[in-house]
Every structure is written in structure tokens, then in C-alpha cells.
PDB file of C-alpha atoms in Angstrom:
ATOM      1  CA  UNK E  15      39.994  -2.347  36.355  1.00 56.00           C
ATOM      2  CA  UNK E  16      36.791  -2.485  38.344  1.00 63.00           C
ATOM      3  CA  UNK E  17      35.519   1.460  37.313  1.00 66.00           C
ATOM      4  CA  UNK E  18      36.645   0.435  33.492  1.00 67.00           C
ATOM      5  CA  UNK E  19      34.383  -2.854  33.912  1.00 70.00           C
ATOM      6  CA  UNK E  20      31.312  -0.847  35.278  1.00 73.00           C
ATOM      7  CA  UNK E  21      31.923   2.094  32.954  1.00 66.00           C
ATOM      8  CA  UNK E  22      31.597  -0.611  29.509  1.00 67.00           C
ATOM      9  CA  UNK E  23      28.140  -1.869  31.415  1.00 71.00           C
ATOM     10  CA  UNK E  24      26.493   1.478  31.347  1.00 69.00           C
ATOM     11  CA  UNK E  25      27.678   2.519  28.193  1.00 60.00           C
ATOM     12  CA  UNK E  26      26.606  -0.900  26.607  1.00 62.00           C
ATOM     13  CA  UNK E  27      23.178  -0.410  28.693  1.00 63.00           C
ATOM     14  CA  UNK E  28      22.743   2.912  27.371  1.00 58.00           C
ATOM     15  CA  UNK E  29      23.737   2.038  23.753  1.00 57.00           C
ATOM     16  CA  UNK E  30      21.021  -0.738  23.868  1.00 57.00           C
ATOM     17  CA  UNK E  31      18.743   1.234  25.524  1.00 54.00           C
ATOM     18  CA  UNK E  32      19.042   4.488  23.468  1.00 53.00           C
ATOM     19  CA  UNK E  33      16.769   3.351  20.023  1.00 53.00           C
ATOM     20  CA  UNK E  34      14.124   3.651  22.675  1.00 55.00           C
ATOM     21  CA  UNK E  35      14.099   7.078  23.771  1.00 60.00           C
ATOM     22  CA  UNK E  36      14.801   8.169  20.008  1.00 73.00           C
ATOM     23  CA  UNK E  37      11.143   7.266  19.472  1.00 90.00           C
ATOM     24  CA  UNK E  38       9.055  10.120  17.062  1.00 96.00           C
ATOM     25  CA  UNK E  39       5.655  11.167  18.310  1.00 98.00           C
ATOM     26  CA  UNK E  40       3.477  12.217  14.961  1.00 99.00           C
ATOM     27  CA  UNK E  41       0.746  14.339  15.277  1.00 99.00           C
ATOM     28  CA  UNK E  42      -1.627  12.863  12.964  1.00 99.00           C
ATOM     29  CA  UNK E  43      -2.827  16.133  10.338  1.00 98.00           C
ATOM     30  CA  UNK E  44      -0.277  18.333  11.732  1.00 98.00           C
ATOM     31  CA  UNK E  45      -1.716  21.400  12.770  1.00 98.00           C
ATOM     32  CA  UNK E  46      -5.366  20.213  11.140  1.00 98.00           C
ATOM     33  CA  UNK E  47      -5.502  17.420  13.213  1.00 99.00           C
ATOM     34  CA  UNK E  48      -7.877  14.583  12.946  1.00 99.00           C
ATOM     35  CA  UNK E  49     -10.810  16.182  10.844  1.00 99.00           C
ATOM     36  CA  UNK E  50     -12.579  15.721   7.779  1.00 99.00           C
ATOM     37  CA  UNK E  51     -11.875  16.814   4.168  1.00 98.00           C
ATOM     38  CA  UNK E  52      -7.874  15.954   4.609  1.00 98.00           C
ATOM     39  CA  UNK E  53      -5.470  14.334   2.590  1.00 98.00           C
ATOM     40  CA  UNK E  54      -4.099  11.972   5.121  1.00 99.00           C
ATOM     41  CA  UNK E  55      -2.393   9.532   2.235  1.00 98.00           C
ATOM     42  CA  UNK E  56      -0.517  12.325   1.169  1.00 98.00           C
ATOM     43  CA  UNK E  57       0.114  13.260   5.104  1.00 99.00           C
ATOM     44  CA  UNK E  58       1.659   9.924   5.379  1.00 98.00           C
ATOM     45  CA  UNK E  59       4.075   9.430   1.964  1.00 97.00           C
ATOM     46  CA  UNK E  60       6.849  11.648   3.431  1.00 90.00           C
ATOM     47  CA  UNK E  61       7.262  10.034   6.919  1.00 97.00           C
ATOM     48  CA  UNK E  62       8.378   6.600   7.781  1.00 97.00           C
ATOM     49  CA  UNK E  63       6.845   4.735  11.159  1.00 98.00           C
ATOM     50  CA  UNK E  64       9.103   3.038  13.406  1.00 97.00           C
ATOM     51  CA  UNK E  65       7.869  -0.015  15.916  1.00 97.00           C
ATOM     52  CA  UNK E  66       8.264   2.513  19.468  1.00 96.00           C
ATOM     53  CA  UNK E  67       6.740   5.768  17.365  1.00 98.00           C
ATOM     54  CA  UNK E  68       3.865   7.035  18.309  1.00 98.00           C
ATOM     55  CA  UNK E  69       0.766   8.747  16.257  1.00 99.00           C
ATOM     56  CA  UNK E  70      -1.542  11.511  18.449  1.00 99.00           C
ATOM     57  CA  UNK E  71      -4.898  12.174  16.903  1.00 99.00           C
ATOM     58  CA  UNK E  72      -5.994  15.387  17.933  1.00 99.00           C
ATOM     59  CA  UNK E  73      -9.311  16.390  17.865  1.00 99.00           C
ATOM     60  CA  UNK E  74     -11.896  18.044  19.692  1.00 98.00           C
ATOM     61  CA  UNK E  75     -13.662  15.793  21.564  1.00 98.00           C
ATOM     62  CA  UNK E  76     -16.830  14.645  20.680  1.00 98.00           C
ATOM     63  CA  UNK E  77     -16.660  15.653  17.133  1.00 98.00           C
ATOM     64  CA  UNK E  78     -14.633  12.377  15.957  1.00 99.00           C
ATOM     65  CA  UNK E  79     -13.332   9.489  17.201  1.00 99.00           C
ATOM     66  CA  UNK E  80     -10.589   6.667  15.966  1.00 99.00           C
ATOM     67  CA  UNK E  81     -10.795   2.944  14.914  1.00 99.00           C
ATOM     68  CA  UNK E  82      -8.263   0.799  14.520  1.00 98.00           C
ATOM     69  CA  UNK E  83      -9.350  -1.523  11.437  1.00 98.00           C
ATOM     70  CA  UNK E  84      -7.911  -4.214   9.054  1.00 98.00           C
ATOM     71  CA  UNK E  85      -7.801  -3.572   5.618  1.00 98.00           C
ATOM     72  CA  UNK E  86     -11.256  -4.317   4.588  1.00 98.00           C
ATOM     73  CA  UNK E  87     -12.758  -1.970   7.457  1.00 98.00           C
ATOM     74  CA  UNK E  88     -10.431   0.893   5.875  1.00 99.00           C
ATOM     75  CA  UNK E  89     -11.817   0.002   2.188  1.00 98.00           C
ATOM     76  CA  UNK E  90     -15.632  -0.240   3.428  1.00 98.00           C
ATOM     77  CA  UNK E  91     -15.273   2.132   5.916  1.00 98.00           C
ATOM     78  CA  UNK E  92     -16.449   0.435   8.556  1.00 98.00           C
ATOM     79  CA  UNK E  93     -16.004   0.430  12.436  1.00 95.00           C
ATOM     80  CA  UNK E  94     -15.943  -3.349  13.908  1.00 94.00           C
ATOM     81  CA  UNK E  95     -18.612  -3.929  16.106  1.00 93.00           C
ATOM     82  CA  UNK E  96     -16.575  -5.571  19.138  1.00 94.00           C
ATOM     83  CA  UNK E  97     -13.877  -2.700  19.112  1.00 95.00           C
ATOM     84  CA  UNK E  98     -14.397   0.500  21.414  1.00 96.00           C
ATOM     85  CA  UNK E  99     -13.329   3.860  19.798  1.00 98.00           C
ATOM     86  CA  UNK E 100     -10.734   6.181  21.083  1.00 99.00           C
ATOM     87  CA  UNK E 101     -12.740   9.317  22.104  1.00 99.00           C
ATOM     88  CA  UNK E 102     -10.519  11.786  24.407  1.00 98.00           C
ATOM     89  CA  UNK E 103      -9.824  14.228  21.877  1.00 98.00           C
ATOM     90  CA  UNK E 104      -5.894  13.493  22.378  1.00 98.00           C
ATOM     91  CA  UNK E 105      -5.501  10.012  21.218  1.00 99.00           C
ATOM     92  CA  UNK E 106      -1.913   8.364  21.165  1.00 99.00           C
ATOM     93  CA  UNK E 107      -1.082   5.624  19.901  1.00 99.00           C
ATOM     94  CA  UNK E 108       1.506   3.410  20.278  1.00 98.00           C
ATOM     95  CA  UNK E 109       3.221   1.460  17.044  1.00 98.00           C
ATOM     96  CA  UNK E 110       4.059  -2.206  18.595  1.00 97.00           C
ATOM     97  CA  UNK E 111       4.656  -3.968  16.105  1.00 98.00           C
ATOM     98  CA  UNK E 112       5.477  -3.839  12.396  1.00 98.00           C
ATOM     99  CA  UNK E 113       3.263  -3.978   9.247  1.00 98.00           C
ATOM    100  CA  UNK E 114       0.255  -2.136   7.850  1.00 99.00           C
ATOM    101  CA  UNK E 115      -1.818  -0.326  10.226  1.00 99.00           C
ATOM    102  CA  UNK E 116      -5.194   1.364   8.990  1.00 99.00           C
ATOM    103  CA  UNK E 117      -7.305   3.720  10.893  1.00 99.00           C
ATOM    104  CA  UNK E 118     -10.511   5.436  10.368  1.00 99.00           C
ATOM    105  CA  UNK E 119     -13.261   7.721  11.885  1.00 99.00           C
ATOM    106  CA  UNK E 120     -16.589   6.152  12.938  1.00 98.00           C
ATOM    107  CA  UNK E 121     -18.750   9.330  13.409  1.00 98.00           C
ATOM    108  CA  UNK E 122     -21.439   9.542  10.822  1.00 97.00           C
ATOM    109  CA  UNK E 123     -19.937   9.536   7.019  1.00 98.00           C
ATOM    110  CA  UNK E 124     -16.613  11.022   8.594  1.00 99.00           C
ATOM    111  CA  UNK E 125     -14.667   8.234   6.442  1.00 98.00           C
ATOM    112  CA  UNK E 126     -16.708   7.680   3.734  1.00 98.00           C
ATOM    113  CA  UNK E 127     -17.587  11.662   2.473  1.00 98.00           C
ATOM    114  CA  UNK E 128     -15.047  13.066   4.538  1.00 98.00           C
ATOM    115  CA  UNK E 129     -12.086  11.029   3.539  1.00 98.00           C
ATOM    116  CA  UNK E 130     -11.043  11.105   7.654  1.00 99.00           C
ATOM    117  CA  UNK E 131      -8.911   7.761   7.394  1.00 99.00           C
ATOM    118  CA  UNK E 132      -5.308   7.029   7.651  1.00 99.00           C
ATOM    119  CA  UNK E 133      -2.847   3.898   6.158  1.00 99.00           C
ATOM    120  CA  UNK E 134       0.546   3.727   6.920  1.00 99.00           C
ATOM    121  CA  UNK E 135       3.423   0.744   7.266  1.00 98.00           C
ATOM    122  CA  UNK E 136       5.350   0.556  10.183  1.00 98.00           C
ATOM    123  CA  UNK E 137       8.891  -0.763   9.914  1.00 97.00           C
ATOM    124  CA  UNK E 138      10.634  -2.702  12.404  1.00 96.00           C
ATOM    125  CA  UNK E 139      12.320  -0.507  15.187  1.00 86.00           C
ATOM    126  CA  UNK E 140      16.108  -2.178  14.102  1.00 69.00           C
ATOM    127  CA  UNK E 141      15.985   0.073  10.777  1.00 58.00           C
ATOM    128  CA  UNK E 142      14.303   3.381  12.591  1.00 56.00           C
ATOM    129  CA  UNK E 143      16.755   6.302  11.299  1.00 58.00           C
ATOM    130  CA  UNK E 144      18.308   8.969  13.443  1.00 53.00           C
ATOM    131  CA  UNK E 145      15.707  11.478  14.209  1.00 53.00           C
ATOM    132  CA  UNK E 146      17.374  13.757  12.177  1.00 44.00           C
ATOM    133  CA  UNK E 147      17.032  11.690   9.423  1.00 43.00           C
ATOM    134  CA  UNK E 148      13.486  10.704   9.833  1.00 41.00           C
ATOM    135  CA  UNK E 149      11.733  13.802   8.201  1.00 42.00           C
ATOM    136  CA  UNK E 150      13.488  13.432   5.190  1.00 37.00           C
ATOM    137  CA  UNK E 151      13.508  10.334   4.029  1.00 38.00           C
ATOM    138  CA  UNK E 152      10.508  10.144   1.141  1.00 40.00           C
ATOM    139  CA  UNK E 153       9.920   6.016   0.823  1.00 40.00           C
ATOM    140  CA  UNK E 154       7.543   4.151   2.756  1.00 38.00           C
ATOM    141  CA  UNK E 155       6.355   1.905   0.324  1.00 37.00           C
ATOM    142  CA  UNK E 156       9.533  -0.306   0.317  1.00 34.00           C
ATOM    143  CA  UNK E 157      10.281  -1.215   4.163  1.00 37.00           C
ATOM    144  CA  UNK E 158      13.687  -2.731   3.575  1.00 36.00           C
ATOM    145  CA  UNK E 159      16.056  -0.624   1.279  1.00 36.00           C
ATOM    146  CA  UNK E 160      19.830   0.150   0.743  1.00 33.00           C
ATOM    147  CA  UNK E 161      18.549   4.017   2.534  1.00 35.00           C
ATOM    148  CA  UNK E 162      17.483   2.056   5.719  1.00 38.00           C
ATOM    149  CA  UNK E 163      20.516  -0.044   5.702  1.00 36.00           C
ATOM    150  CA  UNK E 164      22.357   2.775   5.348  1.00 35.00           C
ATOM    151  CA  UNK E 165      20.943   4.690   8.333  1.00 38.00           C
ATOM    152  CA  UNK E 166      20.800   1.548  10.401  1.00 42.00           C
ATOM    153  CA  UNK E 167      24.660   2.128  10.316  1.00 44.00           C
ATOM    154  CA  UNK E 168      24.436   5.523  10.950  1.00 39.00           C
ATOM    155  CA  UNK E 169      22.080   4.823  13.843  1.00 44.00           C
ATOM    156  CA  UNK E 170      24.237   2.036  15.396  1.00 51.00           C
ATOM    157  CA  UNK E 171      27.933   3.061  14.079  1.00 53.00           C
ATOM    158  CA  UNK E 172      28.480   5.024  17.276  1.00 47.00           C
ATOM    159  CA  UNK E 173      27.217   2.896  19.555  1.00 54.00           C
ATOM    160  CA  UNK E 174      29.190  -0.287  18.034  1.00 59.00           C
ATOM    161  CA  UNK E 175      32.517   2.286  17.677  1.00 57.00           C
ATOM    162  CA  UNK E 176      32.249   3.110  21.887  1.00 55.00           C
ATOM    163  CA  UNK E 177      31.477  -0.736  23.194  1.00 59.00           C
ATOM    164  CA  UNK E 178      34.756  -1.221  21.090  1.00 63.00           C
ATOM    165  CA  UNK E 179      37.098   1.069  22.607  1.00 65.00           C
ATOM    166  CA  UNK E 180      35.474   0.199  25.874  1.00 60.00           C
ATOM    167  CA  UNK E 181      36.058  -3.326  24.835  1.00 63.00           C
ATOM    168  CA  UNK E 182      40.045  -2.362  24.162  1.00 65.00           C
ATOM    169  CA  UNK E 183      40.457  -0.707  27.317  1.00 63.00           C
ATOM    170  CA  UNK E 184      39.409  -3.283  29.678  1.00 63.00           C
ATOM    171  CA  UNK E 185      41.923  -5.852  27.490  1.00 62.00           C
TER     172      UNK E 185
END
């Protein structure tokens, strides 16, 4: 009874700890990368953002950098003065929390002329998809439909089905 008790706390542990490690890493551009004269709206509409993804802006370094910004700093284009750029050339970052999240670059007319500025929505991690179901879903204007219900079971379904035969076993 003792190996069945221990065996239902590391499969529950796992199953709880699992949404984390199915985090997606997006290279922002692709293979363009960070850069000027890029369509990074259209980039964007086919993916969906998940609180634990994370976005890498590659770049070489010294030719751009990245700002975080709030929505009038994306319109405007326009660094804030108290915030320090990311600069390495391999920028990650990580999506905390949920909610519109705009980005720009603060070299020279890089945003303004060259269009080198990203918005996207991040959703809250408890509707993220199954990787494999990430790349295809086209709707990230709507963060709460019937789709992400959908693959919230999918997702969780497993999970729930093996802490309930664990949960039969030990009865």
C-alpha cells in the first residue's frame, strides 16, 4: 500500500508539474530574426503565447536592440527613458504573466521606417494547448474560446484520467 501511495505522489507531482516543461520558445522573425523591413503582425496572427513561453530576439549585436513598451510607446514609437534595452544579440524573454505585451526597436528610426516592432497577447498558462497543437491554431485575438477549452481538455484529460486510476488503486 505504501509503493501505491508514493507512486500517486509522483505521478500527481509530475502531472502538475508537466504544463511547465511544455513551454514553446519562439524565435521572434523566424529565420529573419529581429531586423527591419518585417512583417512582425503578420509573424504573430498564427501563433498563440502562453504565460511560461518564451520569445528570443535574435539579432546581431549592436545593430538593434529591444524595448519592452506599453501601448502608447508601440504607437509613438518610443523607448521609455528609465528602461534599459536588451542588447546581447540573443534576447529571451520570458512571458510571466498574461495580457498584451508590445515591443519595439530603439536604434535610430528602426520602429518608425523600419516597421521593427512586435504586439502580441499572451494567454494564461491554464489554456496553453499541447505543443502539438500550438502551431496550428490561427486565433489570437479572442483569448478565451470553445478551441482553448477544448484543448485545455486535451491538455489535462490524461493527467486527470491517471490521478484517477491511481486514485482507484490505492481505495
Amino acid at each position: 500500500m505504501a509503493y501505491n501511495s508514493q507512486l500517486f505522489i509522483i505521478l500527481a507531482t509530475l502531472a502538475l508539474v508537466s504544463p511547465c516543461i511544455l513551454a514553446t520558445e519562439f524565435i521572434v522573425g523566424d529565420d529573419k530574426g529581429w531586423t527591419i523591413n518585417f512583417d512582425y503582425q503578420a509573424w504573430a496572427q498564427g501563433k498563440q503565447f502562453y504565460v511560461g513561453d518564451k520569445l528570443v530576439f535574435n539579432y546581431p549585436k549592436g545593430a538593434h536592440n529591444v524595448f519592452k513598451v506599453n501601448g502608447t510607446g508601440f504607437q509613438q514609437c518610443a523607448a521609455p527613458l528609465d528602461s534599459v534595452p536588451l542588447t546581447s544579440g540573443n534576447d529571451v524573454i520570458s512571458l510571466a504573466t498574461p495580457g498584451r505585451k508590445w515591443y519595439i526597436c530603439g536604434v535610430a528610426k528602426h520602429c518608425a521606417v523600419g516597421n521593427q516592432k512586435l504586439l502580441i497577447t499572451v494567454l494564461p498558462s491554464s489554456f496553453a494547448p499541447s505543443p502539438s497543437l500550438t502551431a496550428s491554431s490561427p486565433n489570437t485575438s479572442i483569448p478565451y474560446t470553445s478551441a482553448a477549452s477544448a484543448s485545455l481538455g486535451i491538455k489535462y484529460g490524461w493527467m486527470m484520467a491517471v490521478v484517477g486510476i491511481l486514485g482507484l488503486l490505492m481505495a
